[in-house]
PDB file of C-alpha atoms in Angstrom:
ATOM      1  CA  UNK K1337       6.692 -33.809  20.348  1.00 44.00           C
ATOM      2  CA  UNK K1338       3.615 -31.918  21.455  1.00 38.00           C
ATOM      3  CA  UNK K1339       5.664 -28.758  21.851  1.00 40.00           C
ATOM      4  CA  UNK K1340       7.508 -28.953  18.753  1.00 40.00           C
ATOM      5  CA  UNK K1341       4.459 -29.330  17.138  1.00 39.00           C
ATOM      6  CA  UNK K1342       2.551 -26.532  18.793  1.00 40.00           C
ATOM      7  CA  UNK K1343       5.947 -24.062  17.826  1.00 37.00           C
ATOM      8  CA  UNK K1344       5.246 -25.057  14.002  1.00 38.00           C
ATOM      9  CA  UNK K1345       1.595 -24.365  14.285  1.00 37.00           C
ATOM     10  CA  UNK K1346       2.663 -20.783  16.067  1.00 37.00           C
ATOM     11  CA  UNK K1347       4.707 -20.298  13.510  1.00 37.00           C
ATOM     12  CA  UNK K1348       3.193 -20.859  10.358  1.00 38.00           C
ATOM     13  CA  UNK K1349       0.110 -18.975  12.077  1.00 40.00           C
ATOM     14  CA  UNK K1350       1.701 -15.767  12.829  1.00 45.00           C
ATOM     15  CA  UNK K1351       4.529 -15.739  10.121  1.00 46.00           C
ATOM     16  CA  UNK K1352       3.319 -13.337   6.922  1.00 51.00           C
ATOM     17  CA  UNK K1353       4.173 -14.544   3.742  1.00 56.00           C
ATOM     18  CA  UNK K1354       6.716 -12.428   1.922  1.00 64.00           C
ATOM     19  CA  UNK K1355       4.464 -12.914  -1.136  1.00 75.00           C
ATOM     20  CA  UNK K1356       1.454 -12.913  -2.054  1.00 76.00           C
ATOM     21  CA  UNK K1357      -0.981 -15.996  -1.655  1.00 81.00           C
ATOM     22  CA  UNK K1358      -4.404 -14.667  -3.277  1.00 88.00           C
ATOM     23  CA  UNK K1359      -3.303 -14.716  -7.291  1.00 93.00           C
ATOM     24  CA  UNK K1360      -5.618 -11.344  -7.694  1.00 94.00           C
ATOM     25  CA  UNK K1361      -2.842  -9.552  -5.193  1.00 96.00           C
ATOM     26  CA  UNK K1362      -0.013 -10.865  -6.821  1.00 94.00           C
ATOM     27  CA  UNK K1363      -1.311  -9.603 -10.643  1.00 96.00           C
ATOM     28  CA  UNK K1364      -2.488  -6.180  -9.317  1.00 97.00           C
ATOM     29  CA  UNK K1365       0.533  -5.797  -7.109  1.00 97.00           C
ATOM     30  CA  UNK K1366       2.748  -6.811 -10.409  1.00 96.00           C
ATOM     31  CA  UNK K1367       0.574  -4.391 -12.887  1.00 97.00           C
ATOM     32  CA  UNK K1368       0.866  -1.342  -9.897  1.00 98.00           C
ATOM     33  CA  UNK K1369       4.481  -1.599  -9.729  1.00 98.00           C
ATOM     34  CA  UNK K1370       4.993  -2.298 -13.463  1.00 97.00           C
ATOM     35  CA  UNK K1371       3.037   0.822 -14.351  1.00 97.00           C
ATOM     36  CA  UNK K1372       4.697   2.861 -11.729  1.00 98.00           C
ATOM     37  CA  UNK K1373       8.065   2.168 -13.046  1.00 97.00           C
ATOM     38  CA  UNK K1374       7.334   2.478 -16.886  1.00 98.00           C
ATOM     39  CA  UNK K1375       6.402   6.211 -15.359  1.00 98.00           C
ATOM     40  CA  UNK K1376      10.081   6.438 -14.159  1.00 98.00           C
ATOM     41  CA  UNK K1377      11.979   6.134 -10.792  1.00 98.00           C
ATOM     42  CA  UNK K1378      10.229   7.217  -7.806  1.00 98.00           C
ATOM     43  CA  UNK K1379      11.314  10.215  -5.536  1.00 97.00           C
ATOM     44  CA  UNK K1380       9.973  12.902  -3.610  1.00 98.00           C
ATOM     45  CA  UNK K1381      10.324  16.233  -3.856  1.00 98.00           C
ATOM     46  CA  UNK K1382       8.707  19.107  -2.314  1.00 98.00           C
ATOM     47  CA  UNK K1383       5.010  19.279  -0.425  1.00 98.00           C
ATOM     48  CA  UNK K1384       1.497  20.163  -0.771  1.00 97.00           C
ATOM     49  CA  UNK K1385      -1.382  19.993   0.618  1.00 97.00           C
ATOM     50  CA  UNK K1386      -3.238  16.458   0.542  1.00 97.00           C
ATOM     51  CA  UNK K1387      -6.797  17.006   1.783  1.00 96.00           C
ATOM     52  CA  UNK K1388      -5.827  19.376   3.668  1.00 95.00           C
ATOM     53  CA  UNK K1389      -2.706  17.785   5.019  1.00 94.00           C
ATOM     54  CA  UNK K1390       0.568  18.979   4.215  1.00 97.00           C
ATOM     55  CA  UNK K1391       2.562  15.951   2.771  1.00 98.00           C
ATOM     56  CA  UNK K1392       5.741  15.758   0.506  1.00 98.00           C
ATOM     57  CA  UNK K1393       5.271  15.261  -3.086  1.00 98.00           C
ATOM     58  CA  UNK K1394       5.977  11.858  -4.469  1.00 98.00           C
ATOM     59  CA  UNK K1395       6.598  11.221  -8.371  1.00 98.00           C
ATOM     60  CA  UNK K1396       7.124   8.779 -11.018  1.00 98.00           C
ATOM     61  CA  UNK K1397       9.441   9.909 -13.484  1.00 98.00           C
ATOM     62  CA  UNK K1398       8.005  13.364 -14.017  1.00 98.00           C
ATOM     63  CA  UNK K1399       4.455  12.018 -13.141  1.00 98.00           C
ATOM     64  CA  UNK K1400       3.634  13.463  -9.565  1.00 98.00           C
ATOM     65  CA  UNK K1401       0.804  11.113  -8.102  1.00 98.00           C
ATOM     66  CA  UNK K1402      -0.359  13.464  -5.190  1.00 98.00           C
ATOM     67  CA  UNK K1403      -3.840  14.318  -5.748  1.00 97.00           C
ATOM     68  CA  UNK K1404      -3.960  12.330  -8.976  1.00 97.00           C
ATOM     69  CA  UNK K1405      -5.666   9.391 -10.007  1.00 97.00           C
ATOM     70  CA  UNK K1406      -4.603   8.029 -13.187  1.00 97.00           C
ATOM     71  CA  UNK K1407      -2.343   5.317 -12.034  1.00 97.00           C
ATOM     72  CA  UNK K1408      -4.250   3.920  -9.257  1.00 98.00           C
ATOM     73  CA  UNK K1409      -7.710   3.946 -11.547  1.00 98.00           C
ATOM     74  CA  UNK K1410      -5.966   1.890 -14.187  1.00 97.00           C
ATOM     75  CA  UNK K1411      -4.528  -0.662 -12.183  1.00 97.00           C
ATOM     76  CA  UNK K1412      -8.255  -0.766 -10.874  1.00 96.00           C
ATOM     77  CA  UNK K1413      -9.732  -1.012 -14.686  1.00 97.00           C
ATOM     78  CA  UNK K1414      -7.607  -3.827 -15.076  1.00 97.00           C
ATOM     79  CA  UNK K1415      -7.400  -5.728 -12.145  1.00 96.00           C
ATOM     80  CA  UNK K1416     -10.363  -4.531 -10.053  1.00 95.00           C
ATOM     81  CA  UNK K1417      -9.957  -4.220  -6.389  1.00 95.00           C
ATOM     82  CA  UNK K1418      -8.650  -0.945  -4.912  1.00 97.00           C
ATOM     83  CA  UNK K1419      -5.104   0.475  -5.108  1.00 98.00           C
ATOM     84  CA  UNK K1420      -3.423   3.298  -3.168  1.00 98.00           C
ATOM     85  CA  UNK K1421      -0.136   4.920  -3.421  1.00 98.00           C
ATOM     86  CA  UNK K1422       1.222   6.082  -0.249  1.00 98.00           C
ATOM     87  CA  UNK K1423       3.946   9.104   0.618  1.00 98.00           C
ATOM     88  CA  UNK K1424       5.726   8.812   3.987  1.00 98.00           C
ATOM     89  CA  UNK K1425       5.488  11.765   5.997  1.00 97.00           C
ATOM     90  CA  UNK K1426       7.381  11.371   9.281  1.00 96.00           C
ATOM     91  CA  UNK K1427       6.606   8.384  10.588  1.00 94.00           C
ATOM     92  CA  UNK K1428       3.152   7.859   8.871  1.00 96.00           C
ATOM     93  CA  UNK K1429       1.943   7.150   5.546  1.00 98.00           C
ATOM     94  CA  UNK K1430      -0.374   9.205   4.016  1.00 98.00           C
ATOM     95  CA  UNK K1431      -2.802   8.267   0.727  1.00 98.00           C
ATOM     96  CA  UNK K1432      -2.185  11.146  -1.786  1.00 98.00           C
ATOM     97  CA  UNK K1433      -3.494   8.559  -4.352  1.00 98.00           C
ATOM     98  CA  UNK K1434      -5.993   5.905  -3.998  1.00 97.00           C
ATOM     99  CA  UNK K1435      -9.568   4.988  -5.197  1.00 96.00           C
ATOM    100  CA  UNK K1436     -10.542   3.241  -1.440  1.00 95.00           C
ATOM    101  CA  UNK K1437     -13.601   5.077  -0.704  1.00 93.00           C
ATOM    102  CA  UNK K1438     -14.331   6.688   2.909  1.00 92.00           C
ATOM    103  CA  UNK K1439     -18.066   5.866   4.214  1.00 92.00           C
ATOM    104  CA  UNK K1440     -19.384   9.016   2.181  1.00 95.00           C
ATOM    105  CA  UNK K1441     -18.159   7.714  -1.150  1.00 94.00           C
ATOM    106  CA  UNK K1442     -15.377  10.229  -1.591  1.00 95.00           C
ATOM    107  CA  UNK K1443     -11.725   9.049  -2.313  1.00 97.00           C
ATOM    108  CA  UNK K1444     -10.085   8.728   1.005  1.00 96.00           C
ATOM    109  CA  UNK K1445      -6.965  10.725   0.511  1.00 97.00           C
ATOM    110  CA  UNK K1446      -5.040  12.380   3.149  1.00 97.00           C
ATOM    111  CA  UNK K1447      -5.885   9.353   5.244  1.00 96.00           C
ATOM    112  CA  UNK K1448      -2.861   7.482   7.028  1.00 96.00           C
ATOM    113  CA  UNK K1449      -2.085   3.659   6.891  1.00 96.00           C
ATOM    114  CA  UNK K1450      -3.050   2.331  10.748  1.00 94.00           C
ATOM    115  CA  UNK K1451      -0.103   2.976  12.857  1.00 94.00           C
ATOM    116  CA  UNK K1452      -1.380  -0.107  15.050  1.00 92.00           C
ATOM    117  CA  UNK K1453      -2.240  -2.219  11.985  1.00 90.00           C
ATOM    118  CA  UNK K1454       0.083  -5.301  10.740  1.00 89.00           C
ATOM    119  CA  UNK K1455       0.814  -3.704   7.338  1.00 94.00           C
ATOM    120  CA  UNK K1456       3.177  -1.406   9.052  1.00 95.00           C
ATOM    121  CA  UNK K1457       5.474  -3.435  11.320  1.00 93.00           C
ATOM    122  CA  UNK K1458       6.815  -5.186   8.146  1.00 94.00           C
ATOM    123  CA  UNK K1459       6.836  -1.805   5.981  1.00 96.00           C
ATOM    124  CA  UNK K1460       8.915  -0.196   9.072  1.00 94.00           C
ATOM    125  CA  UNK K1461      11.502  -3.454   8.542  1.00 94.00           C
ATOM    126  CA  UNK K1462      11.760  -2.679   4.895  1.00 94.00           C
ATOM    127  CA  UNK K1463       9.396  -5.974   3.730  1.00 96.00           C
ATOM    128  CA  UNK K1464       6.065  -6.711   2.218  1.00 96.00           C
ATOM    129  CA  UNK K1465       2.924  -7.279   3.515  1.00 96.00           C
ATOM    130  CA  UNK K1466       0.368  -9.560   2.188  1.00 96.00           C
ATOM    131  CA  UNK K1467      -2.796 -10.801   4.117  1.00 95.00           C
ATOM    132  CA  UNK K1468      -6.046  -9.492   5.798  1.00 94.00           C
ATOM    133  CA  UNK K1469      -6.299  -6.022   7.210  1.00 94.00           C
ATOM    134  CA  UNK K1470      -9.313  -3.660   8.045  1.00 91.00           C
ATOM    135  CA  UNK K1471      -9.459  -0.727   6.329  1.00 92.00           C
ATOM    136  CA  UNK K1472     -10.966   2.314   7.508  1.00 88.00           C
ATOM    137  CA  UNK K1473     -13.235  -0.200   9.293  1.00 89.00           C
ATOM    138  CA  UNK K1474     -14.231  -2.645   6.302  1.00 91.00           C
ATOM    139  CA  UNK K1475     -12.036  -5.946   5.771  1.00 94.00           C
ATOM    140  CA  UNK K1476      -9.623  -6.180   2.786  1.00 95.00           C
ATOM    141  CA  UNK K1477      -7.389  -9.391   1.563  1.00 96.00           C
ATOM    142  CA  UNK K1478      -4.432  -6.705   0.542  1.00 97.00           C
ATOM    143  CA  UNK K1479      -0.571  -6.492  -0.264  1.00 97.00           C
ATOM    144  CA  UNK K1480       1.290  -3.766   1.028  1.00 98.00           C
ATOM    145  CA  UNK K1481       5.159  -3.087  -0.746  1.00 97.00           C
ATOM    146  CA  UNK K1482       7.682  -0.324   0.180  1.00 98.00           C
ATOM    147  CA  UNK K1483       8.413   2.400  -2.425  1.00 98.00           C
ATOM    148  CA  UNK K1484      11.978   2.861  -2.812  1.00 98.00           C
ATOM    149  CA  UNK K1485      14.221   5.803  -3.908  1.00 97.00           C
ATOM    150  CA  UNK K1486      17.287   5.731  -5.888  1.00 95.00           C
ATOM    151  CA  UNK K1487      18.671   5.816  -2.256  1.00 96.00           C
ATOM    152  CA  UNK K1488      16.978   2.641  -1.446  1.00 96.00           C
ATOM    153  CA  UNK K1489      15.312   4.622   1.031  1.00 96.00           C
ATOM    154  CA  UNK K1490      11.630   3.790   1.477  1.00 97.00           C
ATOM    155  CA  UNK K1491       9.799   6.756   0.750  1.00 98.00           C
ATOM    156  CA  UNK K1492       6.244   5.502   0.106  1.00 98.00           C
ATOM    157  CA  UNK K1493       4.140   2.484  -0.088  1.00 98.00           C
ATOM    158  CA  UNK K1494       2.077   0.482  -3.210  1.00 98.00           C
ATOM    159  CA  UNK K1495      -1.236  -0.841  -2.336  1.00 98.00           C
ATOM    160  CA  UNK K1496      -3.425  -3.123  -3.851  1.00 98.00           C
ATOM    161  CA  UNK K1497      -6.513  -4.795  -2.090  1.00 97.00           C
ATOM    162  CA  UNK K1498      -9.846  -6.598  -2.516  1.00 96.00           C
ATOM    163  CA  UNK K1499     -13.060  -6.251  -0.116  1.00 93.00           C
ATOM    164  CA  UNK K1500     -13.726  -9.313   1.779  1.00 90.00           C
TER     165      UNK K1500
END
């Protein structure tokens, strides 16, 4: 009985949700994505040059969001928080998009989502990720959900997150 009941505690510990459990996630997550797709259907197309970093182009509709901050600033007028949209590039993600803030205040674009952290392992399976990460060294209650192409391939990530 003890064992069984240590395997449920293990469980429920290390399982992430596949949705969110903070209701500020859930209603910026739903407002991101809503806005996104009233844009159009994502896809990528092309590169340029994210701080620096040469990363393909991603787009809503005809709306490209590299190096543009419309979409993630309202979602942030609205819901507060922080919101990001990611572009894979190989096997990373890079912020072309995002009002998270680097230590000196400007927008940290061309930055890459942890390739150690927990939001990747269940963006790399295709799923969601909502819970507690650190972010660029500062700790965030955030949701993480795979872009998709007409393809169904994932070719980007949404972002939303609050400071802890």
């Amino acid at each position: 009985m003890f064992a069984a009941a240590c395997l449920t505690w293990t469980t429920s510990v290390l399982a992430q949700p596949t949705e969110p459990q903070d209701p500020r996630i859930k209603a910026a997550m739903d407002l991101l994505v809503s806005i996104a797709a009233q844009l159009g259907p994502p896809r990528v197309e092309g590169t340029e040059p994210v701080a620096g970093k040469e990363v393909p182009v991603i787009y809503f509709g005809s709306a490209k969001m590299n190096n543009s901050f419309d979409l993630v600033d309202e979602v942030v007028r609205k819901a507060q928080g922080t919101a990001t949209i990611f572009v894979r590039s190989g096997d990373e993600y890079v912020r072309v998009a995002t009002n998270v803030k680097k230590d000196d205040g400007s927008r940290a674009i061309g930055t890459i989502l942890d390739p150690k952290g927990k939001a990747i392992e269940s963006i790399r399976k295709g799923d969601a990720f909502y819970g507690e990460v650190d972010i660029l060294g500062k700790p965030y209650v955030t949701g993480y959900k795979p872009i998709r192409d007409a393809s169904q391939n994932v070719v980007g990530i949404y972002y939303v997150g609050y400071l802890k």
